[in-house]
Amino acid sequence: MFNDSINYLKDSDDAARTILVGGLLGILGFLILPALVVQGYVIRVLRRVSAGDTEAPTFENWTKLTVDGLKAFVIALVYALVPAILGAVFIGGGMALANETPLVGGIVAVLGGLLTLVAALAVWYVVPAALVRFAERNAMGAAFDYDSLLPVLRDREYATGWLLALGVLVVAGVIASVLAAIPLLGWLVAVFVGFYAQVTAAYIYARSYAEADEHRLRDRPEVEDGRPAI
């Protein structure tokens, strides 16, 4: 899977143009709209790879890319609200209590911080699968279909793919940081590296999700005439 993910964009028919456009949009990401287009492209990668299409998409139908990117942002934001609310309630509450009872307030803040960290890690693990589900079904509600998501999240294939994608992003982040330290043009090259890594990670997420989902479908009871088999 790793070699396929690295070569996924490089071996596509329009690799140079796609990388160029993706990098330029990344440079302009502070304008928000270009960042949404890039996120929409990532959703398109998730959709194709999860369906078994090995050809990387191009930047076409920009309106669709922007809408998909916005939807993906909203989905990720909803998930991010969980650790954000936990942090606000427990850490903020602990700090407020510390004014009256420092010991109790400190304990609440520390436990709240740990709970927030666990929730943030859980969200980080879940969101890629949720986005693949959204990309497959083309419906935002599918990203919160936990009956379908939970078996995938528990599957070893998805967990392994998630860790592999994390490794890709970490290594790419280190490389980008080194490049960004080079005067003048270094940070520009770093943006292109970041885009390539993002697409590579998306390939891994989608493929590992597809394999895990295949296990889910294979292991569930067969149906006949629309009714579960007994």
PDB file of C-alpha atoms in Angstrom:
ATOM      1  CA  MET A   1       0.000   0.000   0.000  1.00  0.00           C
ATOM      2  CA  PHE A   2       2.800   2.426   0.856  1.00  0.00           C
ATOM      3  CA  ASN A   3       4.478   2.249  -2.556  1.00  0.00           C
ATOM      4  CA  ASP A   4       1.121   2.584  -4.301  1.00  0.00           C
ATOM      5  CA  SER A   5       0.286   5.656  -2.246  1.00  0.00           C
ATOM      6  CA  ILE A   6       3.613   7.346  -2.986  1.00  0.00           C
ATOM      7  CA  ASN A   7       3.263   6.689  -6.717  1.00  0.00           C
ATOM      8  CA  TYR A   8      -0.471   7.428  -6.886  1.00  0.00           C
ATOM      9  CA  LEU A   9      -0.167  11.074  -7.873  1.00  0.00           C
ATOM     10  CA  LYS A  10       3.220  10.802  -9.561  1.00  0.00           C
ATOM     11  CA  ASP A  11       2.064   8.139 -12.014  1.00  0.00           C
ATOM     12  CA  SER A  12      -1.194   9.853 -12.971  1.00  0.00           C
ATOM     13  CA  ASP A  13      -1.705  11.104 -16.522  1.00  0.00           C
ATOM     14  CA  ASP A  14      -1.740  14.773 -15.541  1.00  0.00           C
ATOM     15  CA  ALA A  15       0.581  14.643 -12.525  1.00  0.00           C
ATOM     16  CA  ALA A  16       2.611  17.793 -13.235  1.00  0.00           C
ATOM     17  CA  ARG A  17      -0.438  20.017 -13.713  1.00  0.00           C
ATOM     18  CA  THR A  18      -2.247  18.560 -10.697  1.00  0.00           C
ATOM     19  CA  ILE A  19       0.754  19.055  -8.408  1.00  0.00           C
ATOM     20  CA  LEU A  20       1.292  22.568  -9.753  1.00  0.00           C
ATOM     21  CA  VAL A  21      -2.345  23.590  -9.250  1.00  0.00           C
ATOM     22  CA  GLY A  22      -2.498  21.949  -5.825  1.00  0.00           C
ATOM     23  CA  GLY A  23       0.668  23.674  -4.686  1.00  0.00           C
ATOM     24  CA  LEU A  24      -0.435  27.080  -5.961  1.00  0.00           C
ATOM     25  CA  LEU A  25      -3.786  26.697  -4.205  1.00  0.00           C
ATOM     26  CA  GLY A  26      -1.911  25.768  -1.053  1.00  0.00           C
ATOM     27  CA  ILE A  27       0.158  28.946  -1.294  1.00  0.00           C
ATOM     28  CA  LEU A  28      -3.097  30.912  -1.559  1.00  0.00           C
ATOM     29  CA  GLY A  29      -4.756  28.898   1.203  1.00  0.00           C
ATOM     30  CA  PHE A  30      -4.860  31.902   3.528  1.00  0.00           C
ATOM     31  CA  LEU A  31      -7.652  33.213   1.290  1.00  0.00           C
ATOM     32  CA  ILE A  32      -9.802  30.272   2.522  1.00  0.00           C
ATOM     33  CA  LEU A  33     -11.493  29.549  -0.825  1.00  0.00           C
ATOM     34  CA  PRO A  34      -8.365  27.936  -2.350  1.00  0.00           C
ATOM     35  CA  ALA A  35      -8.025  25.807   0.785  1.00  0.00           C
ATOM     36  CA  LEU A  36     -11.605  24.597   0.325  1.00  0.00           C
ATOM     37  CA  VAL A  37     -10.822  23.656  -3.294  1.00  0.00           C
ATOM     38  CA  VAL A  38      -7.824  21.601  -2.126  1.00  0.00           C
ATOM     39  CA  GLN A  39      -9.965  19.900   0.508  1.00  0.00           C
ATOM     40  CA  GLY A  40     -12.551  19.164  -2.166  1.00  0.00           C
ATOM     41  CA  TYR A  41      -9.829  17.587  -4.277  1.00  0.00           C
ATOM     42  CA  VAL A  42      -8.870  15.393  -1.320  1.00  0.00           C
ATOM     43  CA  ILE A  43     -12.516  14.302  -1.035  1.00  0.00           C
ATOM     44  CA  ARG A  44     -12.438  13.419  -4.721  1.00  0.00           C
ATOM     45  CA  VAL A  45      -9.322  11.298  -4.095  1.00  0.00           C
ATOM     46  CA  LEU A  46     -11.078   9.541  -1.211  1.00  0.00           C
ATOM     47  CA  ARG A  47     -14.110   8.882  -3.405  1.00  0.00           C
ATOM     48  CA  ARG A  48     -12.108   7.426  -6.292  1.00  0.00           C
ATOM     49  CA  VAL A  49      -9.704   5.307  -4.278  1.00  0.00           C
ATOM     50  CA  SER A  50     -12.428   3.844  -2.063  1.00  0.00           C
ATOM     51  CA  ALA A  51     -14.247   2.833  -5.270  1.00  0.00           C
ATOM     52  CA  GLY A  52     -11.132   1.085  -6.594  1.00  0.00           C
ATOM     53  CA  ASP A  53     -10.145   3.731  -9.171  1.00  0.00           C
ATOM     54  CA  THR A  54      -6.341   3.912  -9.343  1.00  0.00           C
ATOM     55  CA  GLU A  55      -6.151   7.063 -11.502  1.00  0.00           C
ATOM     56  CA  ALA A  56      -5.689  10.305  -9.592  1.00  0.00           C
ATOM     57  CA  PRO A  57      -8.340  12.945 -10.343  1.00  0.00           C
ATOM     58  CA  THR A  58      -7.624  16.335 -11.840  1.00  0.00           C
ATOM     59  CA  PHE A  59      -8.777  19.790 -10.794  1.00  0.00           C
ATOM     60  CA  GLU A  60     -12.021  19.899 -12.760  1.00  0.00           C
ATOM     61  CA  ASN A  61     -15.497  21.169 -11.857  1.00  0.00           C
ATOM     62  CA  TRP A  62     -14.187  23.648  -9.318  1.00  0.00           C
ATOM     63  CA  THR A  63     -17.640  24.473  -8.000  1.00  0.00           C
ATOM     64  CA  LYS A  64     -18.112  20.853  -6.956  1.00  0.00           C
ATOM     65  CA  LEU A  65     -14.635  20.812  -5.408  1.00  0.00           C
ATOM     66  CA  THR A  66     -15.408  23.925  -3.391  1.00  0.00           C
ATOM     67  CA  VAL A  67     -18.759  22.603  -2.164  1.00  0.00           C
ATOM     68  CA  ASP A  68     -17.258  19.249  -1.199  1.00  0.00           C
ATOM     69  CA  GLY A  69     -14.402  21.030   0.557  1.00  0.00           C
ATOM     70  CA  LEU A  70     -16.837  23.159   2.534  1.00  0.00           C
ATOM     71  CA  LYS A  71     -18.868  20.109   3.513  1.00  0.00           C
ATOM     72  CA  ALA A  72     -15.718  18.292   4.617  1.00  0.00           C
ATOM     73  CA  PHE A  73     -14.737  21.308   6.711  1.00  0.00           C
ATOM     74  CA  VAL A  74     -18.139  21.335   8.414  1.00  0.00           C
ATOM     75  CA  ILE A  75     -17.918  17.594   9.150  1.00  0.00           C
ATOM     76  CA  ALA A  76     -14.455  17.964  10.686  1.00  0.00           C
ATOM     77  CA  LEU A  77     -15.630  21.008  12.656  1.00  0.00           C
ATOM     78  CA  VAL A  78     -18.581  19.118  14.137  1.00  0.00           C
ATOM     79  CA  TYR A  79     -16.278  16.329  15.291  1.00  0.00           C
ATOM     80  CA  ALA A  80     -13.780  18.868  16.669  1.00  0.00           C
ATOM     81  CA  LEU A  81     -16.521  20.363  18.835  1.00  0.00           C
ATOM     82  CA  VAL A  82     -16.378  17.299  21.097  1.00  0.00           C
ATOM     83  CA  PRO A  83     -12.865  17.885  22.515  1.00  0.00           C
ATOM     84  CA  ALA A  84     -13.384  21.650  22.337  1.00  0.00           C
ATOM     85  CA  ILE A  85     -16.477  21.478  24.559  1.00  0.00           C
ATOM     86  CA  LEU A  86     -14.828  19.024  26.947  1.00  0.00           C
ATOM     87  CA  GLY A  87     -11.823  21.304  27.246  1.00  0.00           C
ATOM     88  CA  ALA A  88     -13.951  24.374  27.822  1.00  0.00           C
ATOM     89  CA  VAL A  89     -16.065  22.662  30.484  1.00  0.00           C
ATOM     90  CA  PHE A  90     -13.447  20.747  32.448  1.00  0.00           C
ATOM     91  CA  ILE A  91     -10.281  22.803  32.001  1.00  0.00           C
ATOM     92  CA  GLY A  92     -12.146  26.086  32.184  1.00  0.00           C
ATOM     93  CA  GLY A  93     -14.207  24.836  35.113  1.00  0.00           C
ATOM     94  CA  GLY A  94     -11.111  23.587  36.908  1.00  0.00           C
ATOM     95  CA  MET A  95      -9.388  26.929  36.529  1.00  0.00           C
ATOM     96  CA  ALA A  96     -12.490  28.663  37.870  1.00  0.00           C
ATOM     97  CA  LEU A  97     -12.642  26.283  40.851  1.00  0.00           C
ATOM     98  CA  ALA A  98      -8.960  26.889  41.536  1.00  0.00           C
ATOM     99  CA  ASN A  99      -9.826  30.378  42.717  1.00  0.00           C
ATOM    100  CA  GLU A 100     -11.930  28.907  45.533  1.00  0.00           C
ATOM    101  CA  THR A 101     -10.353  25.495  46.136  1.00  0.00           C
ATOM    102  CA  PRO A 102      -6.968  25.228  44.389  1.00  0.00           C
ATOM    103  CA  LEU A 103      -6.555  21.483  44.991  1.00  0.00           C
ATOM    104  CA  VAL A 104      -9.954  20.478  43.618  1.00  0.00           C
ATOM    105  CA  GLY A 105      -9.657  22.943  40.765  1.00  0.00           C
ATOM    106  CA  GLY A 106      -6.221  21.634  39.840  1.00  0.00           C
ATOM    107  CA  ILE A 107      -7.428  18.022  39.844  1.00  0.00           C
ATOM    108  CA  VAL A 108     -10.445  18.862  37.693  1.00  0.00           C
ATOM    109  CA  ALA A 109      -8.268  20.807  35.246  1.00  0.00           C
ATOM    110  CA  VAL A 110      -5.686  18.018  34.940  1.00  0.00           C
ATOM    111  CA  LEU A 111      -8.308  15.282  34.498  1.00  0.00           C
ATOM    112  CA  GLY A 112     -10.171  17.503  32.067  1.00  0.00           C
ATOM    113  CA  GLY A 113      -6.987  18.034  30.094  1.00  0.00           C
ATOM    114  CA  LEU A 114      -6.392  14.287  29.870  1.00  0.00           C
ATOM    115  CA  LEU A 115      -9.999  13.670  28.838  1.00  0.00           C
ATOM    116  CA  THR A 116      -9.745  16.399  26.201  1.00  0.00           C
ATOM    117  CA  LEU A 117      -6.526  14.886  24.857  1.00  0.00           C
ATOM    118  CA  VAL A 118      -8.113  11.430  24.591  1.00  0.00           C
ATOM    119  CA  ALA A 119     -11.148  12.905  22.845  1.00  0.00           C
ATOM    120  CA  ALA A 120      -8.932  14.850  20.422  1.00  0.00           C
ATOM    121  CA  LEU A 121      -6.981  11.705  19.530  1.00  0.00           C
ATOM    122  CA  ALA A 122     -10.245   9.795  19.035  1.00  0.00           C
ATOM    123  CA  VAL A 123     -11.547  12.516  16.714  1.00  0.00           C
ATOM    124  CA  TRP A 124      -8.256  12.492  14.792  1.00  0.00           C
ATOM    125  CA  TYR A 125      -8.706   8.748  14.294  1.00  0.00           C
ATOM    126  CA  VAL A 126     -12.390   8.896  13.333  1.00  0.00           C
ATOM    127  CA  VAL A 127     -12.474  11.904  10.980  1.00  0.00           C
ATOM    128  CA  PRO A 128     -10.623  10.295   8.018  1.00  0.00           C
ATOM    129  CA  ALA A 129     -13.073   7.372   8.017  1.00  0.00           C
ATOM    130  CA  ALA A 130     -16.004   9.763   8.336  1.00  0.00           C
ATOM    131  CA  LEU A 131     -14.762  11.752   5.354  1.00  0.00           C
ATOM    132  CA  VAL A 132     -14.367   8.608   3.259  1.00  0.00           C
ATOM    133  CA  ARG A 133     -17.902   7.609   4.172  1.00  0.00           C
ATOM    134  CA  PHE A 134     -19.117  11.068   3.168  1.00  0.00           C
ATOM    135  CA  ALA A 135     -17.174  10.867  -0.105  1.00  0.00           C
ATOM    136  CA  GLU A 136     -18.653   7.461  -0.926  1.00  0.00           C
ATOM    137  CA  ARG A 137     -22.257   8.374  -0.171  1.00  0.00           C
ATOM    138  CA  ASN A 138     -22.026  12.038  -1.169  1.00  0.00           C
ATOM    139  CA  ALA A 139     -24.141  12.855   1.890  1.00  0.00           C
ATOM    140  CA  MET A 140     -22.972  14.666   5.015  1.00  0.00           C
ATOM    141  CA  GLY A 141     -25.155  12.499   7.218  1.00  0.00           C
ATOM    142  CA  ALA A 142     -23.146   9.445   6.163  1.00  0.00           C
ATOM    143  CA  ALA A 143     -20.153  10.873   8.027  1.00  0.00           C
ATOM    144  CA  PHE A 144     -22.086  10.299  11.262  1.00  0.00           C
ATOM    145  CA  ASP A 145     -23.445   6.832  10.402  1.00  0.00           C
ATOM    146  CA  TYR A 146     -21.821   5.121  13.362  1.00  0.00           C
ATOM    147  CA  ASP A 147     -23.421   1.730  12.650  1.00  0.00           C
ATOM    148  CA  SER A 148     -21.316   1.600   9.479  1.00  0.00           C
ATOM    149  CA  LEU A 149     -18.281   3.438  10.842  1.00  0.00           C
ATOM    150  CA  LEU A 150     -17.665   1.511  14.063  1.00  0.00           C
ATOM    151  CA  PRO A 151     -16.810  -1.856  12.420  1.00  0.00           C
ATOM    152  CA  VAL A 152     -14.360  -0.035  10.144  1.00  0.00           C
ATOM    153  CA  LEU A 153     -12.769   1.846  13.028  1.00  0.00           C
ATOM    154  CA  ARG A 154     -12.254  -1.418  14.911  1.00  0.00           C
ATOM    155  CA  ASP A 155     -10.707  -3.162  11.904  1.00  0.00           C
ATOM    156  CA  ARG A 156      -6.956  -3.772  11.845  1.00  0.00           C
ATOM    157  CA  GLU A 157      -6.689  -2.691   8.212  1.00  0.00           C
ATOM    158  CA  TYR A 158      -7.999   0.777   8.970  1.00  0.00           C
ATOM    159  CA  ALA A 159      -5.885   1.131  12.114  1.00  0.00           C
ATOM    160  CA  THR A 160      -2.743   0.113  10.226  1.00  0.00           C
ATOM    161  CA  GLY A 161      -3.552   2.468   7.365  1.00  0.00           C
ATOM    162  CA  TRP A 162      -4.216   5.333   9.780  1.00  0.00           C
ATOM    163  CA  LEU A 163      -0.829   4.835  11.410  1.00  0.00           C
ATOM    164  CA  LEU A 164       0.853   4.625   8.002  1.00  0.00           C
ATOM    165  CA  ALA A 165      -0.806   7.854   6.891  1.00  0.00           C
ATOM    166  CA  LEU A 166       0.271   9.480  10.149  1.00  0.00           C
ATOM    167  CA  GLY A 167       3.855   8.451   9.450  1.00  0.00           C
ATOM    168  CA  VAL A 168       3.667   9.940   5.960  1.00  0.00           C
ATOM    169  CA  LEU A 169       2.338  13.233   7.290  1.00  0.00           C
ATOM    170  CA  VAL A 170       4.931  13.407  10.071  1.00  0.00           C
ATOM    171  CA  VAL A 171       7.856  12.721   7.715  1.00  0.00           C
ATOM    172  CA  ALA A 172       6.473  15.189   5.177  1.00  0.00           C
ATOM    173  CA  GLY A 173       6.097  17.754   7.959  1.00  0.00           C
ATOM    174  CA  VAL A 174       9.738  17.352   8.930  1.00  0.00           C
ATOM    175  CA  ILE A 175      10.866  17.660   5.305  1.00  0.00           C
ATOM    176  CA  ALA A 176       8.648  20.709   4.795  1.00  0.00           C
ATOM    177  CA  SER A 177      10.061  22.334   7.937  1.00  0.00           C
ATOM    178  CA  VAL A 178      13.618  21.827   6.710  1.00  0.00           C
ATOM    179  CA  LEU A 179      12.745  23.210   3.283  1.00  0.00           C
ATOM    180  CA  ALA A 180      10.923  26.185   4.798  1.00  0.00           C
ATOM    181  CA  ALA A 181      14.139  27.187   6.542  1.00  0.00           C
ATOM    182  CA  ILE A 182      15.809  27.739   3.169  1.00  0.00           C
ATOM    183  CA  PRO A 183      15.698  31.461   2.328  1.00  0.00           C
ATOM    184  CA  LEU A 184      13.364  32.825  -0.334  1.00  0.00           C
ATOM    185  CA  LEU A 185      11.993  29.772  -2.178  1.00  0.00           C
ATOM    186  CA  GLY A 186      12.183  27.111   0.519  1.00  0.00           C
ATOM    187  CA  TRP A 187       8.709  27.698   1.937  1.00  0.00           C
ATOM    188  CA  LEU A 188       7.216  27.562  -1.566  1.00  0.00           C
ATOM    189  CA  VAL A 189       8.655  24.104  -2.152  1.00  0.00           C
ATOM    190  CA  ALA A 190       7.449  23.079   1.301  1.00  0.00           C
ATOM    191  CA  VAL A 191       3.839  23.865   0.305  1.00  0.00           C
ATOM    192  CA  PHE A 192       4.089  21.542  -2.702  1.00  0.00           C
ATOM    193  CA  VAL A 193       5.531  18.801  -0.476  1.00  0.00           C
ATOM    194  CA  GLY A 194       2.610  19.306   1.881  1.00  0.00           C
ATOM    195  CA  PHE A 195       0.063  18.937  -0.923  1.00  0.00           C
ATOM    196  CA  TYR A 196       1.712  15.762  -2.205  1.00  0.00           C
ATOM    197  CA  ALA A 197       1.748  14.309   1.311  1.00  0.00           C
ATOM    198  CA  GLN A 198      -1.907  15.203   1.805  1.00  0.00           C
ATOM    199  CA  VAL A 199      -2.898  13.318  -1.343  1.00  0.00           C
ATOM    200  CA  THR A 200      -0.688  10.370  -0.374  1.00  0.00           C
ATOM    201  CA  ALA A 201      -2.313  10.172   3.052  1.00  0.00           C
ATOM    202  CA  ALA A 202      -5.779  10.429   1.476  1.00  0.00           C
ATOM    203  CA  TYR A 203      -4.972   7.441  -0.735  1.00  0.00           C
ATOM    204  CA  ILE A 204      -3.953   5.413   2.321  1.00  0.00           C
ATOM    205  CA  TYR A 205      -7.045   6.430   4.291  1.00  0.00           C
ATOM    206  CA  ALA A 206      -9.387   5.528   1.441  1.00  0.00           C
ATOM    207  CA  ARG A 207      -7.789   2.226   0.589  1.00  0.00           C
ATOM    208  CA  SER A 208      -7.523   1.052   4.199  1.00  0.00           C
ATOM    209  CA  TYR A 209     -11.128   2.132   4.766  1.00  0.00           C
ATOM    210  CA  ALA A 210     -12.270   0.222   1.672  1.00  0.00           C
ATOM    211  CA  GLU A 211     -10.504  -2.935   2.823  1.00  0.00           C
ATOM    212  CA  ALA A 212     -11.939  -2.632   6.323  1.00  0.00           C
ATOM    213  CA  ASP A 213     -15.418  -1.956   4.947  1.00  0.00           C
ATOM    214  CA  GLU A 214     -15.112  -5.031   2.753  1.00  0.00           C
ATOM    215  CA  HIS A 215     -14.513  -7.062   5.915  1.00  0.00           C
ATOM    216  CA  ARG A 216     -17.613  -5.481   7.468  1.00  0.00           C
ATOM    217  CA  LEU A 217     -19.781  -6.392   4.500  1.00  0.00           C
ATOM    218  CA  ARG A 218     -18.342  -9.882   4.284  1.00  0.00           C
ATOM    219  CA  ASP A 219     -18.873 -10.648   7.976  1.00  0.00           C
ATOM    220  CA  ARG A 220     -22.425  -9.364   8.324  1.00  0.00           C
ATOM    221  CA  PRO A 221     -25.317 -11.853   7.947  1.00  0.00           C
ATOM    222  CA  GLU A 222     -26.413 -12.484   4.399  1.00  0.00           C
ATOM    223  CA  VAL A 223     -29.806 -11.154   3.397  1.00  0.00           C
ATOM    224  CA  GLU A 224     -32.454 -12.698   1.235  1.00  0.00           C
ATOM    225  CA  ASP A 225     -35.587 -10.948   0.038  1.00  0.00           C
ATOM    226  CA  GLY A 226     -34.574  -7.915   2.049  1.00  0.00           C
ATOM    227  CA  ARG A 227     -34.646  -9.779   5.388  1.00  0.00           C
ATOM    228  CA  PRO A 228     -31.672 -10.818   7.572  1.00  0.00           C
ATOM    229  CA  ALA A 229     -30.820 -14.497   7.350  1.00  0.00           C
ATOM    230  CA  ILE A 230     -31.559 -16.467  10.531  1.00  0.00           C
TER     231      ILE A 230
END
